[in-house]
Structure formats: structure tokens, C-alpha cells
């Protein structure tokens, strides 16, 4: 099986000394997201690609999933903003292996794989919980009222987390649709 994919090499050397690996500290969120994506089952994403190597080379699903996961973790929902960040933001460049998928590619990937992405994001949260980054447990109270900045609505169930992931994907789709109506094929940051 030979997939026709654009290489995703985060160890790529430059003519100048720095490598992508030197750009971010070891404990940066982008590195953690990449490590989490390495643990996810991405076989369904590869199953949609032609196995004969024909057609235009595509971005690696591993990179695209990591890019969307990192973008959504940092509050970036717009595909145009993701494209812009891949050009300007070191962490986004690191996740994208110094490539820059255009906004249409990002939006199309998210739209084509929406349900798969939702399942992966919930799976990623589970891995975060196993790594100790998220605490999952039960808190019991004796009924005493205490003034605090907390609410019952702040508690999350599995169904609530899945619904929130779907809401994030829907928000991203709405933002992209509004930007497509307003900007057409343009990125929106071009100089006049």
C-alpha cells in the first residue's frame, strides 16, 4: 500500500541552523497534542485515501488532526485563522511540520471528517485524563451552602463532553461559512 501523501517531517533541516524541534520548549502544548495524536487510531482517515498513489498528494491526516486539535485547544475555530497562524505562529508551524494548508483544505478536511474528528477529540480527552492532565472523579457535598465560583452546569459528563466537541465543530463550520460568504476565495488578510 503506497499512499500519496505530502511528507510530514518535523525533523526537516533548514539551510540556516534552527530546526522545528528547537522552536518550542519541551513542555509546550503543541508537543503534547502531537504526542496525543500519535496514540489515536487514525485508520479511518487513511481508509478514505486511494491506495494506488494516484491523485494529488494530500496532507497527512496525522498532521491535519493535530492541527485542528491544537487550534481548537487554543480557541482558534476559523479555517482562515488556522491558515494565517500556520504562516505566522511558531507553534502552529511546528504542528503543521512547516507546511501551510490553505483555509479551504482545512475546512474541507473538517467537513469531510466531522464525525470521526468528534470521536477522536473525545478519545484525546480520555488520553489527557489518563496522563493526569484532567481530573475525573466525584465530589460529594454534605448539603452546606458555600459561596463559590462554581455551578452544577460546570460539571461534565461523557455525553456533555461529546456535545461540547460537536458544538466546537459546528462553531468552526459556522465561522467558515460566514467567512466564505463575506470573503469568497480570499484569505481576508491580503493587503489592499
Coordinates of N, CA and C in Angstrom, one line a residue:
X1 N 0.8 -1.2 0.0 CA 0.0 0.0 0.0 C 0.9 1.2 0.0
X2 N 0.8 2.0 -1.0 CA 1.6 3.3 -1.1 C 0.6 4.5 -1.1
X3 N 0.5 5.2 0.0 CA -0.3 6.4 0.0 C 0.5 7.5 -0.6
X4 N -0.2 8.4 -1.3 CA 0.4 9.5 -1.9 C 0.2 10.7 -1.0
X5 N 1.1 10.9 -0.1 CA 0.9 12.0 0.9 C 2.1 12.9 0.9
X6 N 1.8 14.2 1.2 CA 2.9 15.2 1.4 C 3.7 14.8 2.6
X7 N 5.0 14.7 2.6 CA 5.8 14.3 3.7 C 5.5 15.2 5.0
X8 N 5.4 14.6 6.1 CA 5.2 15.3 7.4 C 6.5 15.0 8.2
X9 N 7.5 15.8 8.0 CA 8.8 15.6 8.7 C 9.1 16.8 9.6
X10 N 8.9 16.6 10.9 CA 9.2 17.7 11.8 C 10.6 17.8 12.2
X11 N 11.5 16.9 11.6 CA 12.9 17.0 11.9 C 13.6 17.6 10.7
X12 N 12.9 18.1 9.7 CA 13.4 18.7 8.5 C 14.5 19.8 8.8
X13 N 15.7 19.7 8.3 CA 16.7 20.6 8.5 C 16.6 21.8 7.5
X14 N 17.0 23.0 7.9 CA 16.9 24.2 7.1 C 18.4 24.5 6.7
X15 N 18.5 25.4 5.7 CA 19.8 25.9 5.3 C 20.4 26.6 6.5
X16 N 19.6 27.3 7.2 CA 20.0 28.0 8.4 C 19.9 27.1 9.6
X17 N 20.7 27.3 10.7 CA 20.8 26.3 11.8 C 19.5 25.8 12.4
X18 N 18.5 26.6 12.7 CA 17.4 26.1 13.6 C 16.6 25.0 12.9
X19 N 16.1 24.0 13.6 CA 15.2 23.0 13.2 C 13.8 23.3 13.9
X20 N 12.8 22.7 13.4 CA 11.5 22.9 14.0 C 11.5 22.5 15.5
X21 N 12.3 21.5 15.8 CA 12.4 21.0 17.1 C 12.9 22.0 18.1
X22 N 13.8 22.9 17.6 CA 14.4 23.9 18.5 C 13.4 25.1 18.7
X23 N 12.3 25.2 18.0 CA 11.5 26.4 18.1 C 10.6 26.4 19.3
X24 N 10.3 25.3 19.9 CA 9.4 25.2 21.0 C 10.0 24.6 22.2
X25 N 9.6 25.0 23.4 CA 10.1 24.4 24.6 C 9.6 22.9 24.7
X26 N 10.2 22.1 25.4 CA 9.8 20.7 25.6 C 8.5 20.5 26.1
X27 N 8.0 21.4 27.0 CA 6.7 21.2 27.7 C 5.6 22.0 27.0
X28 N 5.7 22.4 25.8 CA 4.7 23.2 25.1 C 3.5 22.3 24.8
X29 N 2.3 22.9 24.8 CA 1.1 22.2 24.5 C 1.1 21.6 23.1
X30 N 1.7 22.2 22.1 CA 1.8 21.7 20.8 C 2.5 20.3 20.7
X31 N 3.5 20.2 21.5 CA 4.2 18.9 21.6 C 3.3 17.8 22.2
X32 N 2.6 18.2 23.2 CA 1.7 17.3 23.9 C 0.6 16.8 22.9
X33 N 0.0 17.8 22.1 CA -1.1 17.4 21.2 C -0.5 16.5 20.1
X34 N 0.7 16.7 19.7 CA 1.3 15.8 18.7 C 1.4 14.4 19.3
X35 N 1.9 14.3 20.6 CA 2.0 13.0 21.2 C 0.7 12.3 21.4
X36 N -0.4 13.1 21.7 CA -1.7 12.5 21.9 C -2.2 12.0 20.5
X37 N -2.0 12.7 19.5 CA -2.4 12.2 18.1 C -1.7 11.0 17.7
X38 N -0.5 10.8 18.1 CA 0.3 9.6 17.8 C -0.4 8.4 18.4
X39 N -1.1 8.5 19.5 CA -1.8 7.4 20.2 C -3.2 7.1 19.7
X40 N -3.7 8.0 18.8 CA -5.1 7.8 18.4 C -5.1 6.9 17.2
X41 N -6.2 6.2 17.0 CA -6.4 5.4 15.8 C -6.9 6.2 14.6
X42 N -6.0 6.4 13.7 CA -6.4 7.2 12.5 C -6.6 6.4 11.3
X43 N -6.8 5.1 11.4 CA -7.0 4.2 10.3 C -8.2 4.7 9.4
X44 N -9.3 5.1 10.0 CA -10.4 5.6 9.1 C -10.1 6.7 8.2
X45 N -9.2 7.6 8.6 CA -8.8 8.7 7.8 C -8.0 8.3 6.6
X46 N -7.1 7.3 6.8 CA -6.3 6.7 5.7 C -7.2 5.9 4.8
X47 N -8.2 5.3 5.3 CA -9.1 4.4 4.5 C -9.8 5.2 3.4
X48 N -9.9 6.5 3.6 CA -10.6 7.3 2.6 C -9.6 7.8 1.4
X49 N -8.3 7.5 1.6 CA -7.3 7.8 0.6 C -7.2 6.7 -0.4
X50 N -6.8 7.0 -1.6 CA -6.5 6.0 -2.6 C -5.3 5.3 -2.2
X51 N -5.2 4.0 -2.4 CA -4.1 3.2 -2.0 C -3.1 3.0 -3.2
X52 N -3.5 3.4 -4.4 CA -2.6 3.2 -5.5 C -1.7 4.4 -5.8
X53 N -1.7 5.4 -4.9 CA -0.8 6.5 -5.1 C -1.2 7.6 -6.1
X54 N -2.3 7.3 -6.8 CA -2.7 8.3 -7.9 C -3.4 9.5 -7.2
X55 N -3.4 10.6 -7.9 CA -4.0 11.8 -7.5 C -3.0 12.7 -6.8
X56 N -3.5 13.9 -6.5 CA -2.7 14.9 -5.8 C -2.3 14.4 -4.4
X57 N -1.1 14.7 -4.0 CA -0.6 14.3 -2.7 C -1.5 15.1 -1.7
X58 N -1.8 14.5 -0.6 CA -2.7 15.1 0.4 C -1.8 15.3 1.7
X59 N -2.3 16.3 2.5 CA -1.6 16.4 3.8 C -1.9 15.2 4.6
X60 N -0.9 14.9 5.5 CA -1.1 13.7 6.3 C -2.3 13.9 7.3
X61 N -3.2 12.9 7.4 CA -4.2 13.0 8.3 C -3.7 13.2 9.8
X62 N -2.6 12.6 10.1 CA -2.0 12.8 11.4 C -1.7 14.3 11.7
X63 N -1.1 15.0 10.7 CA -0.8 16.4 10.8 C -2.1 17.2 10.9
X64 N -3.1 16.9 10.0 CA -4.3 17.7 10.0 C -5.1 17.5 11.3
X65 N -5.2 16.3 11.8 CA -5.9 16.1 13.1 C -5.2 16.9 14.2
X66 N -3.8 16.8 14.2 CA -3.1 17.5 15.3 C -3.3 19.0 15.1
X67 N -3.3 19.5 13.9 CA -3.5 20.9 13.6 C -4.9 21.4 14.1
X68 N -5.9 20.7 13.8 CA -7.3 21.0 14.3 C -7.4 20.9 15.8
X69 N -6.9 19.9 16.3 CA -6.9 19.7 17.8 C -6.2 20.8 18.5
X70 N -5.0 21.1 18.0 CA -4.3 22.2 18.7 C -5.0 23.6 18.5
X71 N -5.5 23.8 17.3 CA -6.3 25.1 17.1 C -7.5 25.2 18.0
X72 N -8.2 24.1 18.1 CA -9.4 24.2 18.9 C -9.1 24.3 20.4
X73 N -7.9 23.6 20.8 CA -7.5 23.8 22.2 C -7.1 25.2 22.5
X74 N -6.6 25.9 21.6 CA -6.2 27.3 21.8 C -7.3 28.3 21.4
X75 N -8.5 27.9 21.1 CA -9.6 28.7 20.9 C -9.7 29.3 19.4
X76 N -8.9 28.7 18.5 CA -9.0 29.1 17.1 C -10.0 28.2 16.4
X77 N -11.0 28.7 15.8 CA -12.0 27.9 15.2 C -12.1 28.2 13.6
X78 N -11.7 29.4 13.2 CA -11.7 29.8 11.8 C -10.6 29.1 11.0
X79 N -11.0 28.5 9.9 CA -10.0 27.9 9.0 C -9.1 28.9 8.4
X80 N -9.6 30.1 8.2 CA -8.7 31.2 7.7 C -7.7 31.6 8.7
X81 N -8.1 31.6 10.0 CA -7.2 32.0 11.1 C -6.2 30.9 11.3
X82 N -6.6 29.6 11.1 CA -5.6 28.5 11.2 C -4.6 28.6 10.1
X83 N -5.0 29.0 8.9 CA -4.1 29.2 7.8 C -3.1 30.3 8.1
X84 N -3.7 31.4 8.6 CA -2.8 32.6 9.0 C -1.8 32.2 10.1
X85 N -2.3 31.4 11.1 CA -1.4 31.0 12.2 C -0.3 30.1 11.7
X86 N -0.6 29.2 10.7 CA 0.4 28.3 10.1 C 1.6 29.1 9.5
X87 N 1.3 30.3 9.0 CA 2.3 31.2 8.4 C 3.0 32.0 9.5
X88 N 2.4 32.4 10.6 CA 2.9 33.4 11.5 C 3.2 32.8 12.9
X89 N 2.6 31.8 13.3 CA 2.8 31.3 14.7 C 3.7 30.1 14.7
X90 N 4.7 30.2 15.6 CA 5.7 29.1 15.6 C 5.1 27.8 16.0
X91 N 4.2 27.8 17.0 CA 3.5 26.6 17.5 C 2.7 25.9 16.4
X92 N 2.0 26.7 15.6 CA 1.2 26.2 14.5 C 2.1 25.7 13.4
X93 N 3.2 26.4 13.2 CA 4.1 25.9 12.2 C 4.7 24.6 12.6
X94 N 5.0 24.4 13.9 CA 5.6 23.2 14.4 C 4.6 22.0 14.2
X95 N 3.3 22.3 14.6 CA 2.3 21.2 14.4 C 2.1 20.8 13.0
X96 N 2.1 21.8 12.1 CA 1.9 21.6 10.7 C 3.2 21.2 9.9
X97 N 4.3 20.9 10.7 CA 5.5 20.5 10.1 C 6.0 21.5 9.0
X98 N 5.9 22.8 9.3 CA 6.3 23.9 8.5 C 5.7 23.9 7.1
X99 N 4.4 23.3 7.0 CA 3.6 23.4 5.8 C 2.5 24.4 6.2
X100 N 1.8 24.8 5.1 CA 0.6 25.7 5.4 C -0.6 25.3 4.5
X101 N -1.4 24.4 5.1 CA -2.6 24.1 4.3 C -3.5 25.3 4.2
X102 N -4.1 25.6 3.0 CA -4.9 26.7 2.9 C -6.3 26.5 3.6
X103 N -7.0 27.6 3.8 CA -8.2 27.5 4.6 C -9.3 26.6 4.0
X104 N -9.3 26.5 2.7 CA -10.3 25.6 2.0 C -9.9 24.1 2.3
X105 N -8.7 23.8 2.4 CA -8.2 22.5 2.7 C -8.6 22.1 4.1
X106 N -8.3 23.1 5.1 CA -8.6 22.8 6.5 C -10.2 22.7 6.7
X107 N -10.9 23.5 6.0 CA -12.4 23.5 6.2 C -12.9 22.2 5.5
X108 N -12.4 21.8 4.4 CA -12.9 20.6 3.7 C -12.5 19.3 4.6
X109 N -11.3 19.3 5.2 CA -10.9 18.2 6.0 C -11.9 18.1 7.2
X110 N -12.2 19.2 7.8 CA -13.1 19.2 9.0 C -14.5 18.8 8.6
X111 N -15.0 19.3 7.4 CA -16.3 18.9 7.0 C -16.4 17.4 6.6
X112 N -15.4 16.9 5.9 CA -15.4 15.6 5.4 C -15.3 14.5 6.5
X113 N -14.6 14.9 7.6 CA -14.3 14.0 8.7 C -15.0 14.4 10.0
X114 N -16.0 15.2 10.0 CA -16.6 15.7 11.2 C -16.9 14.7 12.3
X115 N -17.6 13.6 12.0 CA -17.9 12.6 13.0 C -16.7 11.9 13.5
X116 N -15.8 11.6 12.6 CA -14.5 11.0 13.0 C -13.7 11.9 14.0
X117 N -13.7 13.2 13.6 CA -13.0 14.1 14.5 C -13.6 14.2 15.9
X118 N -14.9 14.3 15.9 CA -15.6 14.3 17.2 C -15.2 13.2 18.1
X119 N -15.2 12.0 17.5 CA -14.8 10.8 18.3 C -13.4 10.8 18.7
X120 N -12.5 11.3 17.8 CA -11.1 11.4 18.2 C -10.9 12.4 19.3
X121 N -11.6 13.6 19.2 CA -11.4 14.6 20.3 C -11.8 14.1 21.6
X122 N -12.9 13.3 21.7 CA -13.3 12.7 23.0 C -12.2 11.7 23.4
X123 N -11.7 10.9 22.5 CA -10.6 9.9 22.8 C -9.4 10.7 23.3
X124 N -9.1 11.8 22.7 CA -7.9 12.6 23.1 C -8.1 13.1 24.5
X125 N -9.4 13.5 24.9 CA -9.6 14.0 26.2 C -9.4 12.8 27.2
X126 N -9.8 11.6 26.8 CA -9.6 10.4 27.6 C -8.1 10.2 27.9
X127 N -7.3 10.3 26.8 CA -5.9 10.2 27.0 C -5.3 11.3 27.9
X128 N -5.8 12.5 27.8 CA -5.4 13.5 28.7 C -5.7 13.2 30.2
X129 N -6.9 12.6 30.4 CA -7.2 12.2 31.7 C -6.3 11.1 32.2
X130 N -6.0 10.2 31.4 CA -5.0 9.1 31.8 C -3.6 9.6 32.1
X131 N -3.3 10.7 31.4 CA -1.9 11.3 31.6 C -1.9 12.2 32.8
X132 N -3.1 12.4 33.4 CA -3.2 13.2 34.7 C -3.4 14.7 34.4
X133 N -3.7 15.1 33.2 CA -3.9 16.5 32.8 C -5.3 16.9 33.2
X134 N -6.2 16.0 33.2 CA -7.6 16.3 33.5 C -8.0 15.4 34.7
X135 N -8.6 15.9 35.7 CA -9.0 15.1 36.8 C -10.5 14.7 36.6
X136 N -10.7 13.4 36.7 CA -12.0 12.9 36.6 C -12.4 12.2 37.9
X137 N -13.5 12.6 38.5 CA -13.8 12.0 39.7 C -15.2 12.5 40.2
X138 N -15.5 12.1 41.5 CA -16.7 12.5 42.0 C -16.5 13.4 43.3
X139 N -17.3 14.4 43.4 CA -17.2 15.3 44.6 C -18.5 15.2 45.3
X140 N -18.5 14.9 46.6 CA -19.7 14.7 47.4 C -19.7 15.9 48.4
X141 N -20.9 16.4 48.5 CA -21.1 17.5 49.5 C -22.1 17.1 50.5
X142 N -22.0 17.8 51.7 CA -22.9 17.5 52.8 C -24.2 18.4 52.7
X143 N -24.4 19.2 51.7 CA -25.6 20.0 51.6 C -25.4 21.4 52.1
X144 N -24.2 21.7 52.8 CA -24.0 23.0 53.3 C -23.7 24.0 52.1
X145 N -24.4 25.1 52.1 CA -24.2 26.1 51.1 C -22.9 26.9 51.3
X146 N -22.1 27.0 50.3 CA -20.9 27.7 50.4 C -20.8 28.6 49.2
X147 N -20.5 29.9 49.4 CA -20.4 30.8 48.3 C -19.1 30.5 47.5
X148 N -19.3 30.3 46.2 CA -18.1 29.9 45.4 C -18.4 30.2 43.9
X149 N -17.3 30.2 43.1 CA -17.5 30.4 41.7 C -17.6 29.0 41.0
X150 N -18.6 28.3 41.3 CA -18.8 27.0 40.7 C -20.3 26.8 40.5
X151 N -20.7 26.0 39.6 CA -22.1 25.8 39.3 C -22.2 24.3 38.9
X152 N -23.5 23.8 39.0 CA -23.7 22.4 38.6 C -23.5 22.3 37.1
X153 N -23.7 23.4 36.4 CA -23.5 23.3 34.9 C -22.1 23.2 34.5
X154 N -21.1 23.4 35.5 CA -19.7 23.3 35.2 C -19.3 21.8 35.2
X155 N -20.1 20.9 35.8 CA -19.7 19.5 35.8 C -20.0 18.9 34.4
X156 N -19.1 18.0 34.0 CA -19.2 17.5 32.7 C -19.4 16.0 32.7
X157 N -20.3 15.5 32.0 CA -20.5 14.0 31.8 C -19.9 13.7 30.4
X158 N -19.8 12.4 30.2 CA -19.3 12.0 28.9 C -20.2 12.5 27.7
X159 N -21.5 12.4 27.9 CA -22.4 13.0 26.9 C -22.2 14.5 26.8
X160 N -22.0 15.1 27.9 CA -21.8 16.6 27.8 C -20.5 17.0 27.1
X161 N -19.5 16.2 27.3 CA -18.2 16.4 26.6 C -18.4 16.2 25.1
X162 N -19.1 15.1 24.8 CA -19.3 14.8 23.3 C -20.1 15.9 22.7
X163 N -21.1 16.4 23.4 CA -21.9 17.5 22.9 C -21.1 18.8 22.7
X164 N -20.2 19.0 23.7 CA -19.4 20.2 23.6 C -18.4 20.1 22.4
X165 N -17.9 18.9 22.1 CA -17.0 18.7 21.0 C -17.8 19.0 19.7
X166 N -19.0 18.4 19.6 CA -19.8 18.7 18.4 C -20.1 20.2 18.3
X167 N -20.3 20.9 19.4 CA -20.6 22.3 19.3 C -19.3 23.1 18.8
X168 N -18.2 22.6 19.2 CA -16.9 23.3 18.7 C -16.8 23.1 17.2
X169 N -17.1 21.9 16.7 CA -17.0 21.6 15.3 C -18.1 22.4 14.5
X170 N -19.3 22.5 15.1 CA -20.3 23.2 14.5 C -20.0 24.7 14.4
X171 N -19.4 25.2 15.5 CA -19.0 26.6 15.6 C -18.0 26.9 14.5
X172 N -17.0 26.0 14.3 CA -16.0 26.2 13.3 C -16.6 26.2 11.9
X173 N -17.6 25.3 11.7 CA -18.3 25.3 10.4 C -19.0 26.6 10.1
X174 N -19.7 27.1 11.2 CA -20.5 28.4 11.0 C -19.5 29.5 10.7
X175 N -18.4 29.6 11.4 CA -17.4 30.7 11.2 C -16.9 30.6 9.8
X176 N -16.5 29.4 9.3 CA -16.0 29.2 7.9 C -17.1 29.6 6.9
X177 N -18.3 29.2 7.1 CA -19.4 29.6 6.2 C -19.6 31.1 6.1
X178 N -19.6 31.7 7.3 CA -19.8 33.2 7.3 C -18.6 33.9 6.6
X179 N -17.4 33.4 6.8 CA -16.2 34.0 6.2 C -16.2 33.7 4.7
X180 N -16.7 32.5 4.3 CA -16.8 32.2 2.8 C -17.8 33.2 2.2
X181 N -18.9 33.4 2.8 CA -19.9 34.4 2.2 C -19.3 35.8 2.1
X182 N -18.5 36.2 3.1 CA -18.0 37.5 3.2 C -16.8 37.7 2.3
X183 N -15.9 36.7 2.2 CA -14.6 36.8 1.5 C -14.5 36.0 0.2
X184 N -15.4 35.1 0.0 CA -15.2 34.3 -1.2 C -14.0 33.4 -1.0
X185 N -13.1 33.4 -2.1 CA -11.9 32.5 -2.0 C -10.8 33.2 -1.4
X186 N -10.9 34.5 -1.0 CA -9.8 35.3 -0.4 C -9.5 34.8 1.0
X187 N -8.3 35.0 1.5 CA -8.0 34.7 2.9 C -8.5 35.7 3.8
X188 N -8.6 37.0 3.4 CA -9.1 38.0 4.2 C -8.0 38.9 4.8
X189 N -6.8 38.5 4.7 CA -5.7 39.3 5.3 C -4.8 39.9 4.2
X190 N -5.2 39.8 2.9 CA -4.4 40.4 1.8 C -4.3 41.9 2.0
X191 N -3.2 42.4 1.5 CA -3.0 43.8 1.5 C -3.9 44.5 0.4
X192 N -4.4 45.6 0.6 CA -5.2 46.3 -0.4 C -4.4 46.7 -1.6

